[in-house]
mmCIF file with all atom_site columns, N, CA and C in Angstrom:
data_model
loop_
_atom_site.group_PDB
_atom_site.id
_atom_site.type_symbol
_atom_site.label_atom_id
_atom_site.label_alt_id
_atom_site.label_comp_id
_atom_site.label_asym_id
_atom_site.label_entity_id
_atom_site.label_seq_id
_atom_site.pdbx_PDB_ins_code
_atom_site.Cartn_x
_atom_site.Cartn_y
_atom_site.Cartn_z
_atom_site.occupancy
_atom_site.B_iso_or_equiv
_atom_site.pdbx_formal_charge
_atom_site.auth_seq_id
_atom_site.auth_comp_id
_atom_site.auth_asym_id
_atom_site.auth_atom_id
_atom_site.pdbx_PDB_model_num
ATOM 1   N N  . MET A 1 1  ? -8.165  25.681 23.612 1.00 81.00 ? 1  MET A N  1
ATOM 2   C CA . MET A 1 1  ? -8.223  25.143 22.272 1.00 81.00 ? 1  MET A CA 1
ATOM 3   C C  . MET A 1 1  ? -8.877  23.759 22.326 1.00 81.00 ? 1  MET A C  1
ATOM 4   N N  . ALA A 1 2  ? -9.706  23.486 21.359 1.00 93.00 ? 2  ALA A N  1
ATOM 5   C CA . ALA A 1 2  ? -10.366 22.185 21.279 1.00 93.00 ? 2  ALA A CA 1
ATOM 6   C C  . ALA A 1 2  ? -9.358  21.103 20.905 1.00 93.00 ? 2  ALA A C  1
ATOM 7   N N  . MET A 1 3  ? -9.588  19.927 21.448 1.00 96.00 ? 3  MET A N  1
ATOM 8   C CA . MET A 1 3  ? -8.690  18.800 21.188 1.00 96.00 ? 3  MET A CA 1
ATOM 9   C C  . MET A 1 3  ? -9.490  17.636 20.614 1.00 96.00 ? 3  MET A C  1
ATOM 10  N N  . LEU A 1 4  ? -8.815  16.810 19.827 1.00 97.00 ? 4  LEU A N  1
ATOM 11  C CA . LEU A 1 4  ? -9.425  15.630 19.238 1.00 97.00 ? 4  LEU A CA 1
ATOM 12  C C  . LEU A 1 4  ? -8.669  14.387 19.685 1.00 97.00 ? 4  LEU A C  1
ATOM 13  N N  . LYS A 1 5  ? -9.400  13.361 20.064 1.00 97.00 ? 5  LYS A N  1
ATOM 14  C CA . LYS A 1 5  ? -8.802  12.073 20.411 1.00 97.00 ? 5  LYS A CA 1
ATOM 15  C C  . LYS A 1 5  ? -8.951  11.177 19.191 1.00 97.00 ? 5  LYS A C  1
ATOM 16  N N  . VAL A 1 6  ? -7.819  10.813 18.585 1.00 98.00 ? 6  VAL A N  1
ATOM 17  C CA . VAL A 1 6  ? -7.802  10.034 17.356 1.00 98.00 ? 6  VAL A CA 1
ATOM 18  C C  . VAL A 1 6  ? -7.286  8.635  17.682 1.00 98.00 ? 6  VAL A C  1
ATOM 19  N N  . THR A 1 7  ? -8.066  7.606  17.305 1.00 98.00 ? 7  THR A N  1
ATOM 20  C CA . THR A 1 7  ? -7.708  6.218  17.580 1.00 98.00 ? 7  THR A CA 1
ATOM 21  C C  . THR A 1 7  ? -7.697  5.435  16.275 1.00 98.00 ? 7  THR A C  1
ATOM 22  N N  . GLN A 1 8  ? -6.641  4.655  16.061 1.00 98.00 ? 8  GLN A N  1
ATOM 23  C CA . GLN A 1 8  ? -6.578  3.801  14.875 1.00 98.00 ? 8  GLN A CA 1
ATOM 24  C C  . GLN A 1 8  ? -7.394  2.554  15.156 1.00 98.00 ? 8  GLN A C  1
ATOM 25  N N  . VAL A 1 9  ? -8.396  2.270  14.304 1.00 98.00 ? 9  VAL A N  1
ATOM 26  C CA . VAL A 1 9  ? -9.278  1.137  14.525 1.00 98.00 ? 9  VAL A CA 1
ATOM 27  C C  . VAL A 1 9  ? -9.124  0.048  13.471 1.00 98.00 ? 9  VAL A C  1
ATOM 28  N N  . ARG A 1 10 ? -8.445  0.351  12.376 1.00 97.00 ? 10 ARG A N  1
ATOM 29  C CA . ARG A 1 10 ? -8.216  -0.648 11.326 1.00 97.00 ? 10 ARG A CA 1
ATOM 30  C C  . ARG A 1 10 ? -6.742  -0.655 10.951 1.00 97.00 ? 10 ARG A C  1
ATOM 31  N N  . SER A 1 11 ? -6.294  -1.787 10.430 1.00 96.00 ? 11 SER A N  1
ATOM 32  C CA . SER A 1 11 ? -4.895  -1.954 10.065 1.00 96.00 ? 11 SER A CA 1
ATOM 33  C C  . SER A 1 11 ? -4.554  -1.147 8.816  1.00 96.00 ? 11 SER A C  1
ATOM 34  N N  . SER A 1 12 ? -3.303  -0.720 8.737  1.00 95.00 ? 12 SER A N  1
ATOM 35  C CA . SER A 1 12 ? -2.846  0.012  7.557  1.00 95.00 ? 12 SER A CA 1
ATOM 36  C C  . SER A 1 12 ? -2.261  -0.922 6.504  1.00 95.00 ? 12 SER A C  1
ATOM 37  N N  . ILE A 1 13 ? -2.258  -2.228 6.787  1.00 95.00 ? 13 ILE A N  1
ATOM 38  C CA . ILE A 1 13 ? -1.761  -3.199 5.810  1.00 95.00 ? 13 ILE A CA 1
ATOM 39  C C  . ILE A 1 13 ? -2.682  -3.175 4.595  1.00 95.00 ? 13 ILE A C  1
ATOM 40  N N  . GLY A 1 14 ? -2.112  -3.074 3.424  1.00 95.00 ? 14 GLY A N  1
ATOM 41  C CA . GLY A 1 14 ? -2.886  -3.049 2.187  1.00 95.00 ? 14 GLY A CA 1
ATOM 42  C C  . GLY A 1 14 ? -3.327  -1.665 1.772  1.00 95.00 ? 14 GLY A C  1
ATOM 43  N N  . THR A 1 15 ? -2.980  -0.647 2.543  1.00 96.00 ? 15 THR A N  1
ATOM 44  C CA . THR A 1 15 ? -3.331  0.717  2.158  1.00 96.00 ? 15 THR A CA 1
ATOM 45  C C  . THR A 1 15 ? -2.194  1.330  1.363  1.00 96.00 ? 15 THR A C  1
ATOM 46  N N  . LYS A 1 16 ? -2.464  2.460  0.769  1.00 96.00 ? 16 LYS A N  1
ATOM 47  C CA . LYS A 1 16 ? -1.457  3.156  -0.024 1.00 96.00 ? 16 LYS A CA 1
ATOM 48  C C  . LYS A 1 16 ? -0.388  3.754  0.893  1.00 96.00 ? 16 LYS A C  1
ATOM 49  N N  . PRO A 1 17 ? 0.831   3.891  0.398  1.00 97.00 ? 17 PRO A N  1
ATOM 50  C CA . PRO A 1 17 ? 1.912   4.465  1.212  1.00 97.00 ? 17 PRO A CA 1
ATOM 51  C C  . PRO A 1 17 ? 1.590   5.852  1.765  1.00 97.00 ? 17 PRO A C  1
ATOM 52  N N  . LYS A 1 18 ? 0.881   6.672  1.017  1.00 97.00 ? 18 LYS A N  1
ATOM 53  C CA . LYS A 1 18 ? 0.524   8.011  1.505  1.00 97.00 ? 18 LYS A CA 1
ATOM 54  C C  . LYS A 1 18 ? -0.413  7.924  2.702  1.00 97.00 ? 18 LYS A C  1
ATOM 55  N N  . GLN A 1 19 ? -1.321  6.937  2.694  1.00 97.00 ? 19 GLN A N  1
ATOM 56  C CA . GLN A 1 19 ? -2.227  6.771  3.824  1.00 97.00 ? 19 GLN A CA 1
ATOM 57  C C  . GLN A 1 19 ? -1.467  6.298  5.058  1.00 97.00 ? 19 GLN A C  1
ATOM 58  N N  . ARG A 1 20 ? -0.503  5.406  4.874  1.00 97.00 ? 20 ARG A N  1
ATOM 59  C CA . ARG A 1 20 ? 0.325   4.965  5.999  1.00 97.00 ? 20 ARG A CA 1
ATOM 60  C C  . ARG A 1 20 ? 1.128   6.136  6.552  1.00 97.00 ? 20 ARG A C  1
ATOM 61  N N  . GLY A 1 21 ? 1.629   6.994  5.669  1.00 97.00 ? 21 GLY A N  1
ATOM 62  C CA . GLY A 1 21 ? 2.362   8.182  6.101  1.00 97.00 ? 21 GLY A CA 1
ATOM 63  C C  . GLY A 1 21 ? 1.483   9.139  6.878  1.00 97.00 ? 21 GLY A C  1
ATOM 64  N N  . THR A 1 22 ? 0.233   9.262  6.471  1.00 97.00 ? 22 THR A N  1
ATOM 65  C CA . THR A 1 22 ? -0.708  10.128 7.176  1.00 97.00 ? 22 THR A CA 1
ATOM 66  C C  . THR A 1 22 ? -0.963  9.601  8.585  1.00 97.00 ? 22 THR A C  1
ATOM 67  N N  . LEU A 1 23 ? -1.110  8.286  8.725  1.00 97.00 ? 23 LEU A N  1
ATOM 68  C CA . LEU A 1 23 ? -1.289  7.709  10.060 1.00 97.00 ? 23 LEU A CA 1
ATOM 69  C C  . LEU A 1 23 ? -0.078  7.998  10.935 1.00 97.00 ? 23 LEU A C  1
ATOM 70  N N  . ARG A 1 24 ? 1.122   7.876  10.373 1.00 97.00 ? 24 ARG A N  1
ATOM 71  C CA . ARG A 1 24 ? 2.338   8.165  11.129 1.00 97.00 ? 24 ARG A CA 1
ATOM 72  C C  . ARG A 1 24 ? 2.382   9.636  11.524 1.00 97.00 ? 24 ARG A C  1
ATOM 73  N N  . ALA A 1 25 ? 1.959   10.523 10.612 1.00 96.00 ? 25 ALA A N  1
ATOM 74  C CA . ALA A 1 25 ? 1.962   11.954 10.910 1.00 96.00 ? 25 ALA A CA 1
ATOM 75  C C  . ALA A 1 25 ? 0.966   12.286 12.031 1.00 96.00 ? 25 ALA A C  1
ATOM 76  N N  . LEU A 1 26 ? -0.100  11.514 12.123 1.00 97.00 ? 26 LEU A N  1
ATOM 77  C CA . LEU A 1 26 ? -1.068  11.693 13.205 1.00 97.00 ? 26 LEU A CA 1
ATOM 78  C C  . LEU A 1 26 ? -0.564  11.080 14.507 1.00 97.00 ? 26 LEU A C  1
ATOM 79  N N  . GLY A 1 27 ? 0.561   10.383 14.453 1.00 96.00 ? 27 GLY A N  1
ATOM 80  C CA . GLY A 1 27 ? 1.140   9.781  15.649 1.00 96.00 ? 27 GLY A CA 1
ATOM 81  C C  . GLY A 1 27 ? 0.595   8.404  15.958 1.00 96.00 ? 27 GLY A C  1
ATOM 82  N N  . LEU A 1 28 ? -0.017  7.750  14.960 1.00 97.00 ? 28 LEU A N  1
ATOM 83  C CA . LEU A 1 28 ? -0.602  6.429  15.150 1.00 97.00 ? 28 LEU A CA 1
ATOM 84  C C  . LEU A 1 28 ? 0.315   5.370  14.547 1.00 97.00 ? 28 LEU A C  1
ATOM 85  N N  . ARG A 1 29 ? 0.545   4.295  15.286 1.00 95.00 ? 29 ARG A N  1
ATOM 86  C CA . ARG A 1 29 ? 1.478   3.277  14.831 1.00 95.00 ? 29 ARG A CA 1
ATOM 87  C C  . ARG A 1 29 ? 0.864   1.881  14.712 1.00 95.00 ? 29 ARG A C  1
ATOM 88  N N  . ARG A 1 30 ? -0.240  1.629  15.431 1.00 96.00 ? 30 ARG A N  1
ATOM 89  C CA . ARG A 1 30 ? -0.837  0.298  15.411 1.00 96.00 ? 30 ARG A CA 1
ATOM 90  C C  . ARG A 1 30 ? -2.323  0.408  15.778 1.00 96.00 ? 30 ARG A C  1
ATOM 91  N N  . ILE A 1 31 ? -3.043  -0.678 15.592 1.00 97.00 ? 31 ILE A N  1
ATOM 92  C CA . ILE A 1 31 ? -4.461  -0.716 15.935 1.00 97.00 ? 31 ILE A CA 1
ATOM 93  C C  . ILE A 1 31 ? -4.606  -0.501 17.443 1.00 97.00 ? 31 ILE A C  1
ATOM 94  N N  . GLY A 1 32 ? -5.529  0.339  17.821 1.00 97.00 ? 32 GLY A N  1
ATOM 95  C CA . GLY A 1 32 ? -5.781  0.621  19.225 1.00 97.00 ? 32 GLY A CA 1
ATOM 96  C C  . GLY A 1 32 ? -4.955  1.764  19.784 1.00 97.00 ? 32 GLY A C  1
ATOM 97  N N  . HIS A 1 33 ? -3.984  2.247  19.015 1.00 97.00 ? 33 HIS A N  1
ATOM 98  C CA . HIS A 1 33 ? -3.153  3.356  19.480 1.00 97.00 ? 33 HIS A CA 1
ATOM 99  C C  . HIS A 1 33 ? -3.964  4.647  19.395 1.00 97.00 ? 33 HIS A C  1
ATOM 100 N N  . THR A 1 34 ? -3.862  5.480  20.423 1.00 97.00 ? 34 THR A N  1
ATOM 101 C CA . THR A 1 34 ? -4.628  6.721  20.515 1.00 97.00 ? 34 THR A CA 1
ATOM 102 C C  . THR A 1 34 ? -3.686  7.898  20.696 1.00 97.00 ? 34 THR A C  1
ATOM 103 N N  . ASN A 1 35 ? -4.053  9.023  20.105 1.00 97.00 ? 35 ASN A N  1
ATOM 104 C CA . ASN A 1 35 ? -3.280  10.248 20.245 1.00 97.00 ? 35 ASN A CA 1
ATOM 105 C C  . ASN A 1 35 ? -4.255  11.405 20.377 1.00 97.00 ? 35 ASN A C  1
ATOM 106 N N  . VAL A 1 36 ? -3.937  12.365 21.231 1.00 97.00 ? 36 VAL A N  1
ATOM 107 C CA . VAL A 1 36 ? -4.763  13.560 21.402 1.00 97.00 ? 36 VAL A CA 1
ATOM 108 C C  . VAL A 1 36 ? -4.073  14.701 20.677 1.00 97.00 ? 36 VAL A C  1
ATOM 109 N N  . LEU A 1 37 ? -4.793  15.304 19.723 1.00 96.00 ? 37 LEU A N  1
ATOM 110 C CA . LEU A 1 37 ? -4.228  16.339 18.859 1.00 96.00 ? 37 LEU A CA 1
ATOM 111 C C  . LEU A 1 37 ? -5.091  17.595 18.909 1.00 96.00 ? 37 LEU A C  1
ATOM 112 N N  . PRO A 1 38 ? -4.493  18.760 18.627 1.00 96.00 ? 38 PRO A N  1
ATOM 113 C CA . PRO A 1 38 ? -5.296  19.987 18.581 1.00 96.00 ? 38 PRO A CA 1
ATOM 114 C C  . PRO A 1 38 ? -6.218  19.977 17.364 1.00 96.00 ? 38 PRO A C  1
ATOM 115 N N  . ASP A 1 39 ? -7.380  20.569 17.518 1.00 95.00 ? 39 ASP A N  1
ATOM 116 C CA . ASP A 1 39 ? -8.358  20.630 16.427 1.00 95.00 ? 39 ASP A CA 1
ATOM 117 C C  . ASP A 1 39 ? -8.016  21.815 15.526 1.00 95.00 ? 39 ASP A C  1
ATOM 118 N N  . THR A 1 40 ? -7.094  21.591 14.605 1.00 96.00 ? 40 THR A N  1
ATOM 119 C CA . THR A 1 40 ? -6.669  22.623 13.663 1.00 96.00 ? 40 THR A CA 1
ATOM 120 C C  . THR A 1 40 ? -7.050  22.191 12.251 1.00 96.00 ? 40 THR A C  1
ATOM 121 N N  . PRO A 1 41 ? -7.054  23.114 11.311 1.00 97.00 ? 41 PRO A N  1
ATOM 122 C CA . PRO A 1 41 ? -7.341  22.741 9.917  1.00 97.00 ? 41 PRO A CA 1
ATOM 123 C C  . PRO A 1 41 ? -6.354  21.704 9.376  1.00 97.00 ? 41 PRO A C  1
ATOM 124 N N  . ASP A 1 42 ? -5.093  21.780 9.788  1.00 97.00 ? 42 ASP A N  1
ATOM 125 C CA . ASP A 1 42 ? -4.096  20.806 9.332  1.00 97.00 ? 42 ASP A CA 1
ATOM 126 C C  . ASP A 1 42 ? -4.450  19.404 9.824  1.00 97.00 ? 42 ASP A C  1
ATOM 127 N N  . THR A 1 43 ? -4.806  19.302 11.087 1.00 96.00 ? 43 THR A N  1
ATOM 128 C CA . THR A 1 43 ? -5.173  18.003 11.655 1.00 96.00 ? 43 THR A CA 1
ATOM 129 C C  . THR A 1 43 ? -6.436  17.472 10.996 1.00 96.00 ? 43 THR A C  1
ATOM 130 N N  . ARG A 1 44 ? -7.420  18.333 10.801 1.00 97.00 ? 44 ARG A N  1
ATOM 131 C CA . ARG A 1 44 ? -8.668  17.924 10.141 1.00 97.00 ? 44 ARG A CA 1
ATOM 132 C C  . ARG A 1 44 ? -8.405  17.423 8.728  1.00 97.00 ? 44 ARG A C  1
ATOM 133 N N  . GLY A 1 45 ? -7.487  18.070 8.017  1.00 97.00 ? 45 GLY A N  1
ATOM 134 C CA . GLY A 1 45 ? -7.135  17.635 6.665  1.00 97.00 ? 45 GLY A CA 1
ATOM 135 C C  . GLY A 1 45 ? -6.529  16.252 6.664  1.00 97.00 ? 45 GLY A C  1
ATOM 136 N N  . GLN A 1 46 ? -5.657  15.968 7.625  1.00 97.00 ? 46 GLN A N  1
ATOM 137 C CA . GLN A 1 46 ? -5.059  14.638 7.723  1.00 97.00 ? 46 GLN A CA 1
ATOM 138 C C  . GLN A 1 46 ? -6.122  13.593 8.067  1.00 97.00 ? 46 GLN A C  1
ATOM 139 N N  . ILE A 1 47 ? -7.017  13.940 8.968  1.00 97.00 ? 47 ILE A N  1
ATOM 140 C CA . ILE A 1 47 ? -8.082  13.024 9.355  1.00 97.00 ? 47 ILE A CA 1
ATOM 141 C C  . ILE A 1 47 ? -8.971  12.689 8.159  1.00 97.00 ? 47 ILE A C  1
ATOM 142 N N  . ASN A 1 48 ? -9.234  13.665 7.311  1.00 97.00 ? 48 ASN A N  1
ATOM 143 C CA . ASN A 1 48 ? -10.082 13.443 6.142  1.00 97.00 ? 48 ASN A CA 1
ATOM 144 C C  . ASN A 1 48 ? -9.436  12.550 5.096  1.00 97.00 ? 48 ASN A C  1
ATOM 145 N N  . LYS A 1 49 ? -8.125  12.336 5.173  1.00 97.00 ? 49 LYS A N  1
ATOM 146 C CA . LYS A 1 49 ? -7.431  11.454 4.231  1.00 97.00 ? 49 LYS A CA 1
ATOM 147 C C  . LYS A 1 49 ? -7.601  9.980  4.589  1.00 97.00 ? 49 LYS A C  1
ATOM 148 N N  . VAL A 1 50 ? -7.831  9.677  5.883  1.00 97.00 ? 50 VAL A N  1
ATOM 149 C CA . VAL A 1 50 ? -7.910  8.276  6.329  1.00 97.00 ? 50 VAL A CA 1
ATOM 150 C C  . VAL A 1 50 ? -9.104  8.024  7.253  1.00 97.00 ? 50 VAL A C  1
ATOM 151 N N  . PRO A 1 51 ? -10.305 8.482  6.891  1.00 97.00 ? 51 PRO A N  1
ATOM 152 C CA . PRO A 1 51 ? -11.437 8.315  7.813  1.00 97.00 ? 51 PRO A CA 1
ATOM 153 C C  . PRO A 1 51 ? -11.842 6.859  8.017  1.00 97.00 ? 51 PRO A C  1
ATOM 154 N N  . HIS A 1 52 ? -11.513 5.992  7.058  1.00 97.00 ? 52 HIS A N  1
ATOM 155 C CA . HIS A 1 52 ? -11.882 4.585  7.146  1.00 97.00 ? 52 HIS A CA 1
ATOM 156 C C  . HIS A 1 52 ? -10.949 3.787  8.075  1.00 97.00 ? 52 HIS A C  1
ATOM 157 N N  . LEU A 1 53 ? -9.853  4.391  8.519  1.00 97.00 ? 53 LEU A N  1
ATOM 158 C CA . LEU A 1 53 ? -8.890  3.700  9.374  1.00 97.00 ? 53 LEU A CA 1
ATOM 159 C C  . LEU A 1 53 ? -8.906  4.177  10.823 1.00 97.00 ? 53 LEU A C  1
ATOM 160 N N  . ILE A 1 54 ? -9.599  5.296  11.101 1.00 98.00 ? 54 ILE A N  1
ATOM 161 C CA . ILE A 1 54 ? -9.520  5.895  12.428 1.00 98.00 ? 54 ILE A CA 1
ATOM 162 C C  . ILE A 1 54 ? -10.905 6.217  12.986 1.00 98.00 ? 54 ILE A C  1
ATOM 163 N N  . LYS A 1 55 ? -10.934 6.472  14.287 1.00 98.00 ? 55 LYS A N  1
ATOM 164 C CA . LYS A 1 55 ? -12.133 6.958  14.982 1.00 98.00 ? 55 LYS A CA 1
ATOM 165 C C  . LYS A 1 55 ? -11.735 8.254  15.671 1.00 98.00 ? 55 LYS A C  1
ATOM 166 N N  . VAL A 1 56 ? -12.576 9.273  15.542 1.00 98.00 ? 56 VAL A N  1
ATOM 167 C CA . VAL A 1 56 ? -12.274 10.592 16.096 1.00 98.00 ? 56 VAL A CA 1
ATOM 168 C C  . VAL A 1 56 ? -13.329 10.969 17.131 1.00 98.00 ? 56 VAL A C  1
ATOM 169 N N  . GLU A 1 57 ? -12.875 11.446 18.284 1.00 97.00 ? 57 GLU A N  1
ATOM 170 C CA . GLU A 1 57 ? -13.769 11.913 19.339 1.00 97.00 ? 57 GLU A CA 1
ATOM 171 C C  . GLU A 1 57 ? -13.301 13.286 19.804 1.00 97.00 ? 57 GLU A C  1
ATOM 172 N N  . ALA A 1 58 ? -14.236 14.146 20.147 1.00 95.00 ? 58 ALA A N  1
ATOM 173 C CA . ALA A 1 58 ? -13.892 15.445 20.712 1.00 95.00 ? 58 ALA A CA 1
ATOM 174 C C  . ALA A 1 58 ? -13.581 15.271 22.191 1.00 95.00 ? 58 ALA A C  1
ATOM 175 N N  . VAL A 1 59 ? -12.544 15.954 22.659 1.00 93.00 ? 59 VAL A N  1
ATOM 176 C CA . VAL A 1 59 ? -12.158 15.903 24.059 1.00 93.00 ? 59 VAL A CA 1
ATOM 177 C C  . VAL A 1 59 ? -12.452 17.270 24.658 1.00 93.00 ? 59 VAL A C  1
ATOM 178 N N  . SER A 1 60 ? -13.227 17.281 25.748 1.00 83.00 ? 60 SER A N  1
ATOM 179 C CA . SER A 1 60 ? -13.547 18.563 26.369 1.00 83.00 ? 60 SER A CA 1
ATOM 180 C C  . SER A 1 60 ? -12.357 19.070 27.154 1.00 83.00 ? 60 SER A C  1
ATOM 181 N N  . GLU A 1 61 ? -12.353 20.349 27.442 1.00 74.00 ? 61 GLU A N  1
ATOM 182 C CA . GLU A 1 61 ? -11.244 21.015 28.137 1.00 74.00 ? 61 GLU A CA 1
ATOM 183 C C  . GLU A 1 61 ? -10.976 20.420 29.515 1.00 74.00 ? 61 GLU A C  1
ATOM 184 N N  . ASP A 1 62 ? -12.049 20.033 30.242 1.00 69.00 ? 62 ASP A N  1
ATOM 185 C CA . ASP A 1 62 ? -11.877 19.546 31.604 1.00 69.00 ? 62 ASP A CA 1
ATOM 186 C C  . ASP A 1 62 ? -11.354 18.107 31.671 1.00 69.00 ? 62 ASP A C  1
ATOM 187 N N  . GLU A 1 63 ? -11.410 17.363 30.566 1.00 61.00 ? 63 GLU A N  1
ATOM 188 C CA . GLU A 1 63 ? -10.897 15.994 30.556 1.00 61.00 ? 63 GLU A CA 1
ATOM 189 C C  . GLU A 1 63 ? -9.378  15.955 30.458 1.00 61.00 ? 63 GLU A C  1
ATOM 190 N N  . GLY A 1 64 ? -8.780  17.049 29.978 1.00 55.00 ? 64 GLY A N  1
ATOM 191 C CA . GLY A 1 64 ? -7.336  17.136 29.908 1.00 55.00 ? 64 GLY A CA 1
ATOM 192 C C  . GLY A 1 64 ? -6.854  16.683 28.622 1.00 55.00 ? 64 GLY A C  1
#
């Protein structure tokens, strides 16, 4: 299964509560925090809610 490396690059201060909740659901808590998640439609939907706060990279199978 394809994996995505999601990193928070901007602060959630001043954002709407739903956007902060989305960051928490993605497992992100602070700037620079990274989480590796499966590339599913649910994850993609969450990513599309906060594209201005995060950076997304594809992780190949051999990288782990």
